[in-house]
Amino acid sequence: NAGVMQNPRHLVRRRGQEARLRCSPMKGHSHVYWYRQLPEEGLKFMVYLQKENIIDESGMPKERFSAEFPKEGPSILRIQQVVRGDSAAYFCASSPRTSGEGETQYFGPGTRLLVL
Amino acid sequence: AQSVTQLGSHVSVSEGALVLLRCNYSSSVPPYLFWYVQYPNQGLQLLLKYTSAATLVKGINGFEAEFKKSETSFHLTKPSAHMSDAAEYFCAVDGGATNKLIFGTGTLLAVQP
């Protein structure tokens, strides 16, 4: 069973460009979480999605950031007009949410975004 | 609101010595707690989790953690460190209704030969 897949693993963008990060959850998982890890910091929750629905986006910056999880295909985290402060590692995690509380989240290898 | 605090951003031990990584939590409800490990340039791997079934939780790679409600702690231990244990370790608490994880700032473990 393949794990959570993220691509690209590394992404370099110039200020003002768009960054598009992809996440394919584990087979059978329909719940996706995105987290951001800034240099020298822990992971911070950004957004939680189910297929075709954003459930909790309380950690998403109000501007330039958006996320989707379409019925078919991977989840996408999109950052428009990137700035240097967006440089970070972005991790996706998935879970089946079969048991509710305390459900294990399985993490992908991350996308490391560098904004020049 | 739930939160976790990891004391000690850097811990260094000798190979074969006891590993103790500290985590204290704050939660208004019975917490679900996790320890994850992150190797350089990789994602997070679950070491173990506490879901109220037993206060002493055994995980992978010889790690275990004990939930102590009176101390609001969930410290991670391993009796004998191995060079391959060198990594960053994160404590996390389940954030509630949507199960988002709230992470500590991490502890970087170095193992000296």
PDB file of C-alpha atoms in Angstrom:
ATOM      1  CA  ASN A   1       0.000   0.000   0.000  1.00  0.00           C
ATOM      2  CA  ALA A   2       1.666   3.165  -1.159  1.00  0.00           C
ATOM      3  CA  GLY A   3       2.022   5.894   1.408  1.00  0.00           C
ATOM      4  CA  VAL A   4       1.087   9.534   1.113  1.00  0.00           C
ATOM      5  CA  MET A   5       2.687  11.022  -1.964  1.00  0.00           C
ATOM      6  CA  GLN A   6       3.628  14.619  -2.471  1.00  0.00           C
ATOM      7  CA  ASN A   7       5.086  16.342  -5.477  1.00  0.00           C
ATOM      8  CA  PRO A   8       7.196  18.058  -6.258  1.00  0.00           C
ATOM      9  CA  ARG A   9       9.627  17.302  -3.438  1.00  0.00           C
ATOM     10  CA  HIS A  10      11.455  20.546  -4.045  1.00  0.00           C
ATOM     11  CA  LEU A  11      10.106  23.688  -5.680  1.00  0.00           C
ATOM     12  CA  VAL A  12      11.900  26.932  -6.423  1.00  0.00           C
ATOM     13  CA  ARG A  13       9.896  30.021  -7.282  1.00  0.00           C
ATOM     14  CA  ARG A  14      10.698  33.690  -7.737  1.00  0.00           C
ATOM     15  CA  ARG A  15       8.763  36.298  -5.832  1.00  0.00           C
ATOM     16  CA  GLY A  16       5.386  36.917  -7.427  1.00  0.00           C
ATOM     17  CA  GLN A  17       5.069  33.507  -9.074  1.00  0.00           C
ATOM     18  CA  GLU A  18       2.551  30.842  -8.185  1.00  0.00           C
ATOM     19  CA  ALA A  19       3.349  27.625  -6.320  1.00  0.00           C
ATOM     20  CA  ARG A  20       1.197  24.554  -6.704  1.00  0.00           C
ATOM     21  CA  LEU A  21       1.749  21.645  -4.335  1.00  0.00           C
ATOM     22  CA  ARG A  22       0.129  18.261  -4.806  1.00  0.00           C
ATOM     23  CA  CYS A  23      -0.805  15.540  -2.343  1.00  0.00           C
ATOM     24  CA  SER A  24      -2.163  12.085  -3.044  1.00  0.00           C
ATOM     25  CA  PRO A  25      -3.483  10.462   0.146  1.00  0.00           C
ATOM     26  CA  MET A  26      -3.050   6.827   1.050  1.00  0.00           C
ATOM     27  CA  LYS A  27      -5.411   4.472  -0.705  1.00  0.00           C
ATOM     28  CA  GLY A  28      -8.744   4.446   1.060  1.00  0.00           C
ATOM     29  CA  HIS A  29      -8.169   7.738   2.866  1.00  0.00           C
ATOM     30  CA  SER A  30     -10.559  10.552   2.076  1.00  0.00           C
ATOM     31  CA  HIS A  31      -9.359  13.111   4.631  1.00  0.00           C
ATOM     32  CA  VAL A  32      -6.375  15.361   3.986  1.00  0.00           C
ATOM     33  CA  TYR A  33      -4.557  17.812   6.246  1.00  0.00           C
ATOM     34  CA  TRP A  34      -1.926  20.363   5.217  1.00  0.00           C
ATOM     35  CA  TYR A  35       0.755  21.612   7.603  1.00  0.00           C
ATOM     36  CA  ARG A  36       3.555  24.122   7.187  1.00  0.00           C
ATOM     37  CA  GLN A  37       6.959  23.880   8.838  1.00  0.00           C
ATOM     38  CA  LEU A  38       8.892  27.120   8.878  1.00  0.00           C
ATOM     39  CA  PRO A  39      12.661  26.958   9.454  1.00  0.00           C
ATOM     40  CA  GLU A  40      13.529  26.101  13.058  1.00  0.00           C
ATOM     41  CA  GLU A  41       9.846  25.698  13.981  1.00  0.00           C
ATOM     42  CA  GLY A  42       7.352  22.915  14.503  1.00  0.00           C
ATOM     43  CA  LEU A  43       4.531  22.095  12.158  1.00  0.00           C
ATOM     44  CA  LYS A  44       1.525  24.376  12.048  1.00  0.00           C
ATOM     45  CA  PHE A  45      -1.897  23.260  10.844  1.00  0.00           C
ATOM     46  CA  MET A  46      -3.186  25.013   7.762  1.00  0.00           C
ATOM     47  CA  VAL A  47      -6.283  23.307   6.383  1.00  0.00           C
ATOM     48  CA  TYR A  48      -8.363  20.132   6.588  1.00  0.00           C
ATOM     49  CA  LEU A  49     -10.273  18.843   3.599  1.00  0.00           C
ATOM     50  CA  GLN A  50     -12.515  15.988   2.637  1.00  0.00           C
ATOM     51  CA  LYS A  51     -13.363  15.170  -0.953  1.00  0.00           C
ATOM     52  CA  GLU A  52     -14.836  18.332  -2.508  1.00  0.00           C
ATOM     53  CA  ASN A  53     -15.140  20.074   0.865  1.00  0.00           C
ATOM     54  CA  ILE A  54     -13.017  22.361   3.006  1.00  0.00           C
ATOM     55  CA  ILE A  55     -13.807  21.436   6.590  1.00  0.00           C
ATOM     56  CA  ASP A  56     -11.409  23.619   8.592  1.00  0.00           C
ATOM     57  CA  GLU A  57      -9.233  26.359   7.140  1.00  0.00           C
ATOM     58  CA  SER A  58      -8.539  28.150  10.388  1.00  0.00           C
ATOM     59  CA  GLY A  59      -4.767  27.930   9.877  1.00  0.00           C
ATOM     60  CA  MET A  60      -4.676  29.251   6.345  1.00  0.00           C
ATOM     61  CA  PRO A  61      -3.427  32.774   5.698  1.00  0.00           C
ATOM     62  CA  LYS A  62      -6.349  34.886   4.545  1.00  0.00           C
ATOM     63  CA  GLU A  63      -4.742  35.974   1.293  1.00  0.00           C
ATOM     64  CA  ARG A  64      -2.888  34.212  -1.505  1.00  0.00           C
ATOM     65  CA  PHE A  65      -3.383  30.674  -0.129  1.00  0.00           C
ATOM     66  CA  SER A  66      -6.068  28.249  -1.254  1.00  0.00           C
ATOM     67  CA  ALA A  67      -6.628  24.499  -1.115  1.00  0.00           C
ATOM     68  CA  GLU A  68      -8.837  21.996  -2.828  1.00  0.00           C
ATOM     69  CA  PHE A  69      -9.459  18.260  -2.827  1.00  0.00           C
ATOM     70  CA  PRO A  70     -11.488  17.396  -5.917  1.00  0.00           C
ATOM     71  CA  LYS A  71     -13.578  14.292  -6.380  1.00  0.00           C
ATOM     72  CA  GLU A  72     -10.895  12.911  -8.679  1.00  0.00           C
ATOM     73  CA  GLY A  73      -7.192  13.584  -8.365  1.00  0.00           C
ATOM     74  CA  PRO A  74      -4.855  14.875  -5.695  1.00  0.00           C
ATOM     75  CA  SER A  75      -5.338  17.609  -3.164  1.00  0.00           C
ATOM     76  CA  ILE A  76      -3.763  20.890  -4.244  1.00  0.00           C
ATOM     77  CA  LEU A  77      -2.328  23.642  -2.079  1.00  0.00           C
ATOM     78  CA  ARG A  78      -1.933  26.785  -4.130  1.00  0.00           C
ATOM     79  CA  ILE A  79       0.070  29.831  -3.174  1.00  0.00           C
ATOM     80  CA  GLN A  80      -0.313  32.864  -5.403  1.00  0.00           C
ATOM     81  CA  GLN A  81       2.244  35.672  -5.691  1.00  0.00           C
ATOM     82  CA  VAL A  82       4.736  33.958  -3.424  1.00  0.00           C
ATOM     83  CA  VAL A  83       6.929  35.975  -1.075  1.00  0.00           C
ATOM     84  CA  ARG A  84      10.171  35.002   0.639  1.00  0.00           C
ATOM     85  CA  GLY A  85       8.305  34.331   3.876  1.00  0.00           C
ATOM     86  CA  ASP A  86       6.467  31.462   2.169  1.00  0.00           C
ATOM     87  CA  SER A  87       9.714  29.482   2.040  1.00  0.00           C
ATOM     88  CA  ALA A  88       9.017  26.429   4.159  1.00  0.00           C
ATOM     89  CA  ALA A  89       8.343  22.718   4.082  1.00  0.00           C
ATOM     90  CA  TYR A  90       4.713  21.885   3.381  1.00  0.00           C
ATOM     91  CA  PHE A  91       3.465  18.533   4.584  1.00  0.00           C
ATOM     92  CA  CYS A  92       0.323  16.692   3.708  1.00  0.00           C
ATOM     93  CA  ALA A  93      -1.192  14.034   5.944  1.00  0.00           C
ATOM     94  CA  SER A  94      -4.120  11.716   5.358  1.00  0.00           C
ATOM     95  CA  SER A  95      -6.390   9.638   7.531  1.00  0.00           C
ATOM     96  CA  PRO A  96      -9.389   7.374   6.989  1.00  0.00           C
ATOM     97  CA  ARG A  97     -11.301   9.023   9.877  1.00  0.00           C
ATOM     98  CA  THR A  98     -12.996   5.740  10.671  1.00  0.00           C
ATOM     99  CA  SER A  99     -12.717   6.034  14.439  1.00  0.00           C
ATOM    100  CA  GLY A 100     -12.937   9.763  15.014  1.00  0.00           C
ATOM    101  CA  GLU A 101     -10.862  11.081  17.868  1.00  0.00           C
ATOM    102  CA  GLY A 102      -7.219  10.127  18.113  1.00  0.00           C
ATOM    103  CA  GLU A 103      -7.092   8.948  14.530  1.00  0.00           C
ATOM    104  CA  THR A 104      -3.567   8.513  13.224  1.00  0.00           C
ATOM    105  CA  GLN A 105      -2.482  10.842  10.465  1.00  0.00           C
ATOM    106  CA  TYR A 106       0.025   9.530   7.933  1.00  0.00           C
ATOM    107  CA  PHE A 107       2.446  12.079   6.580  1.00  0.00           C
ATOM    108  CA  GLY A 108       3.954  12.501   3.169  1.00  0.00           C
ATOM    109  CA  PRO A 109       7.614  13.399   2.574  1.00  0.00           C
ATOM    110  CA  GLY A 110       6.818  17.077   2.144  1.00  0.00           C
ATOM    111  CA  THR A 111       7.420  19.728  -0.479  1.00  0.00           C
ATOM    112  CA  ARG A 112      10.237  22.125   0.275  1.00  0.00           C
ATOM    113  CA  LEU A 113       9.442  25.492  -1.236  1.00  0.00           C
ATOM    114  CA  LEU A 114      12.185  28.046  -1.736  1.00  0.00           C
ATOM    115  CA  VAL A 115      11.248  31.533  -2.842  1.00  0.00           C
ATOM    116  CA  LEU A 116      14.064  33.554  -4.356  1.00  0.00           C
TER     117      LEU A 116
ATOM    118  CA  ALA B   1      -7.515  25.177  23.712  1.00  0.00           C
ATOM    119  CA  GLN B   2      -5.022  22.361  23.494  1.00  0.00           C
ATOM    120  CA  SER B   3      -1.268  22.894  23.365  1.00  0.00           C
ATOM    121  CA  VAL B   4       1.969  21.035  23.951  1.00  0.00           C
ATOM    122  CA  THR B   5       5.318  22.230  25.228  1.00  0.00           C
ATOM    123  CA  GLN B   6       8.560  20.424  24.564  1.00  0.00           C
ATOM    124  CA  LEU B   7      11.321  21.270  26.985  1.00  0.00           C
ATOM    125  CA  GLY B   8      14.754  21.256  25.432  1.00  0.00           C
ATOM    126  CA  SER B   9      15.135  22.031  21.769  1.00  0.00           C
ATOM    127  CA  HIS B  10      18.395  20.061  21.662  1.00  0.00           C
ATOM    128  CA  VAL B  11      19.249  16.905  23.586  1.00  0.00           C
ATOM    129  CA  SER B  12      22.529  15.025  23.293  1.00  0.00           C
ATOM    130  CA  VAL B  13      23.134  11.537  24.661  1.00  0.00           C
ATOM    131  CA  SER B  14      25.828   8.931  24.315  1.00  0.00           C
ATOM    132  CA  GLU B  15      25.171   5.744  22.424  1.00  0.00           C
ATOM    133  CA  GLY B  16      23.713   3.222  24.862  1.00  0.00           C
ATOM    134  CA  ALA B  17      22.479   5.877  27.295  1.00  0.00           C
ATOM    135  CA  LEU B  18      18.886   6.556  28.307  1.00  0.00           C
ATOM    136  CA  VAL B  19      16.892   8.850  26.049  1.00  0.00           C
ATOM    137  CA  LEU B  20      14.356  11.148  27.730  1.00  0.00           C
ATOM    138  CA  LEU B  21      12.469  13.716  25.686  1.00  0.00           C
ATOM    139  CA  ARG B  22       9.976  15.848  27.569  1.00  0.00           C
ATOM    140  CA  CYS B  23       6.490  16.870  26.574  1.00  0.00           C
ATOM    141  CA  ASN B  24       3.840  18.616  28.653  1.00  0.00           C
ATOM    142  CA  TYR B  25       0.340  19.188  27.412  1.00  0.00           C
ATOM    143  CA  SER B  26      -2.532  21.501  28.143  1.00  0.00           C
ATOM    144  CA  SER B  27      -6.036  20.321  27.391  1.00  0.00           C
ATOM    145  CA  SER B  28      -9.507  20.981  28.726  1.00  0.00           C
ATOM    146  CA  VAL B  29     -10.640  17.508  27.692  1.00  0.00           C
ATOM    147  CA  PRO B  30      -8.967  14.085  27.903  1.00  0.00           C
ATOM    148  CA  PRO B  31      -6.198  14.412  25.347  1.00  0.00           C
ATOM    149  CA  TYR B  32      -5.060  12.217  22.523  1.00  0.00           C
ATOM    150  CA  LEU B  33      -1.283  12.530  22.331  1.00  0.00           C
ATOM    151  CA  PHE B  34       1.261  11.564  19.725  1.00  0.00           C
ATOM    152  CA  TRP B  35       5.007  11.348  19.250  1.00  0.00           C
ATOM    153  CA  TYR B  36       6.375  11.639  15.723  1.00  0.00           C
ATOM    154  CA  VAL B  37       9.952  11.376  14.482  1.00  0.00           C
ATOM    155  CA  GLN B  38      11.382  13.291  11.540  1.00  0.00           C
ATOM    156  CA  TYR B  39      14.622  12.276   9.881  1.00  0.00           C
ATOM    157  CA  PRO B  40      16.472  14.925   7.843  1.00  0.00           C
ATOM    158  CA  ASN B  41      14.571  16.015   4.738  1.00  0.00           C
ATOM    159  CA  GLN B  42      11.857  13.459   5.311  1.00  0.00           C
ATOM    160  CA  GLY B  43       8.261  13.437   6.470  1.00  0.00           C
ATOM    161  CA  LEU B  44       6.990  12.542   9.919  1.00  0.00           C
ATOM    162  CA  GLN B  45       6.685   8.969  11.101  1.00  0.00           C
ATOM    163  CA  LEU B  46       4.426   7.979  13.977  1.00  0.00           C
ATOM    164  CA  LEU B  47       6.327   6.536  16.936  1.00  0.00           C
ATOM    165  CA  LEU B  48       3.385   6.005  19.264  1.00  0.00           C
ATOM    166  CA  LYS B  49       0.100   7.478  20.424  1.00  0.00           C
ATOM    167  CA  TYR B  50      -1.966   7.669  23.583  1.00  0.00           C
ATOM    168  CA  THR B  51      -5.713   7.222  23.267  1.00  0.00           C
ATOM    169  CA  SER B  52      -6.613   6.479  26.904  1.00  0.00           C
ATOM    170  CA  ALA B  53      -6.424   2.686  26.651  1.00  0.00           C
ATOM    171  CA  ALA B  54      -3.256   2.393  28.765  1.00  0.00           C
ATOM    172  CA  THR B  55      -1.033   4.988  30.393  1.00  0.00           C
ATOM    173  CA  LEU B  56       2.206   3.303  29.281  1.00  0.00           C
ATOM    174  CA  VAL B  57       2.370   3.230  25.531  1.00  0.00           C
ATOM    175  CA  LYS B  58       4.918   1.220  23.603  1.00  0.00           C
ATOM    176  CA  GLY B  59       5.938   2.320  20.146  1.00  0.00           C
ATOM    177  CA  ILE B  60       8.284   1.424  17.372  1.00  0.00           C
ATOM    178  CA  ASN B  61      12.090   1.249  17.574  1.00  0.00           C
ATOM    179  CA  GLY B  62      12.057   0.563  21.324  1.00  0.00           C
ATOM    180  CA  PHE B  63      10.459   3.863  22.316  1.00  0.00           C
ATOM    181  CA  GLU B  64       7.749   4.214  24.928  1.00  0.00           C
ATOM    182  CA  ALA B  65       5.898   7.038  26.640  1.00  0.00           C
ATOM    183  CA  GLU B  66       3.938   7.316  29.851  1.00  0.00           C
ATOM    184  CA  PHE B  67       0.834   9.466  30.207  1.00  0.00           C
ATOM    185  CA  LYS B  68       0.749  11.155  33.623  1.00  0.00           C
ATOM    186  CA  LYS B  69      -2.413  13.141  34.137  1.00  0.00           C
ATOM    187  CA  SER B  70      -1.266  14.583  37.484  1.00  0.00           C
ATOM    188  CA  GLU B  71       1.817  16.035  35.815  1.00  0.00           C
ATOM    189  CA  THR B  72       0.155  16.756  32.445  1.00  0.00           C
ATOM    190  CA  SER B  73       3.128  15.027  30.856  1.00  0.00           C
ATOM    191  CA  PHE B  74       3.768  12.536  28.078  1.00  0.00           C
ATOM    192  CA  HIS B  75       7.540  12.085  28.086  1.00  0.00           C
ATOM    193  CA  LEU B  76       9.230   9.844  25.515  1.00  0.00           C
ATOM    194  CA  THR B  77      11.902   7.384  26.647  1.00  0.00           C
ATOM    195  CA  LYS B  78      14.173   4.713  25.261  1.00  0.00           C
ATOM    196  CA  PRO B  79      16.457   2.688  27.550  1.00  0.00           C
ATOM    197  CA  SER B  80      19.452   2.595  25.219  1.00  0.00           C
ATOM    198  CA  ALA B  81      20.138   5.104  22.459  1.00  0.00           C
ATOM    199  CA  HIS B  82      21.322   4.006  19.044  1.00  0.00           C
ATOM    200  CA  MET B  83      23.075   6.129  16.471  1.00  0.00           C
ATOM    201  CA  SER B  84      20.092   5.692  14.174  1.00  0.00           C
ATOM    202  CA  ASP B  85      17.861   7.473  16.723  1.00  0.00           C
ATOM    203  CA  ALA B  86      19.411  10.818  15.809  1.00  0.00           C
ATOM    204  CA  ALA B  87      16.486  12.827  14.461  1.00  0.00           C
ATOM    205  CA  GLU B  88      13.962  15.463  15.436  1.00  0.00           C
ATOM    206  CA  TYR B  89      11.088  14.405  17.645  1.00  0.00           C
ATOM    207  CA  PHE B  90       7.720  16.112  17.832  1.00  0.00           C
ATOM    208  CA  CYS B  91       5.042  15.785  20.453  1.00  0.00           C
ATOM    209  CA  ALA B  92       1.496  16.585  19.305  1.00  0.00           C
ATOM    210  CA  VAL B  93      -2.028  16.719  20.696  1.00  0.00           C
ATOM    211  CA  ASP B  94      -5.247  16.096  18.832  1.00  0.00           C
ATOM    212  CA  GLY B  95      -6.852  19.494  18.437  1.00  0.00           C
ATOM    213  CA  GLY B  96     -10.466  18.404  18.803  1.00  0.00           C
ATOM    214  CA  ALA B  97     -13.409  18.185  16.456  1.00  0.00           C
ATOM    215  CA  THR B  98     -11.464  18.132  13.201  1.00  0.00           C
ATOM    216  CA  ASN B  99      -8.520  16.136  14.620  1.00  0.00           C
ATOM    217  CA  LYS B 100      -5.980  18.665  13.454  1.00  0.00           C
ATOM    218  CA  LEU B 101      -2.691  18.088  15.230  1.00  0.00           C
ATOM    219  CA  ILE B 102      -1.117  20.758  17.392  1.00  0.00           C
ATOM    220  CA  PHE B 103       2.635  20.252  17.498  1.00  0.00           C
ATOM    221  CA  GLY B 104       5.357  21.217  19.898  1.00  0.00           C
ATOM    222  CA  THR B 105       8.427  22.984  18.614  1.00  0.00           C
ATOM    223  CA  GLY B 106      10.405  19.762  18.439  1.00  0.00           C
ATOM    224  CA  THR B 107      13.495  18.315  20.110  1.00  0.00           C
ATOM    225  CA  LEU B 108      16.567  17.546  18.067  1.00  0.00           C
ATOM    226  CA  LEU B 109      18.243  14.423  19.425  1.00  0.00           C
ATOM    227  CA  ALA B 110      21.953  13.908  18.839  1.00  0.00           C
ATOM    228  CA  VAL B 111      23.598  10.584  19.683  1.00  0.00           C
ATOM    229  CA  GLN B 112      27.328  10.644  20.357  1.00  0.00           C
ATOM    230  CA  PRO B 113      29.452   7.554  19.721  1.00  0.00           C
TER     231      PRO B 113
END
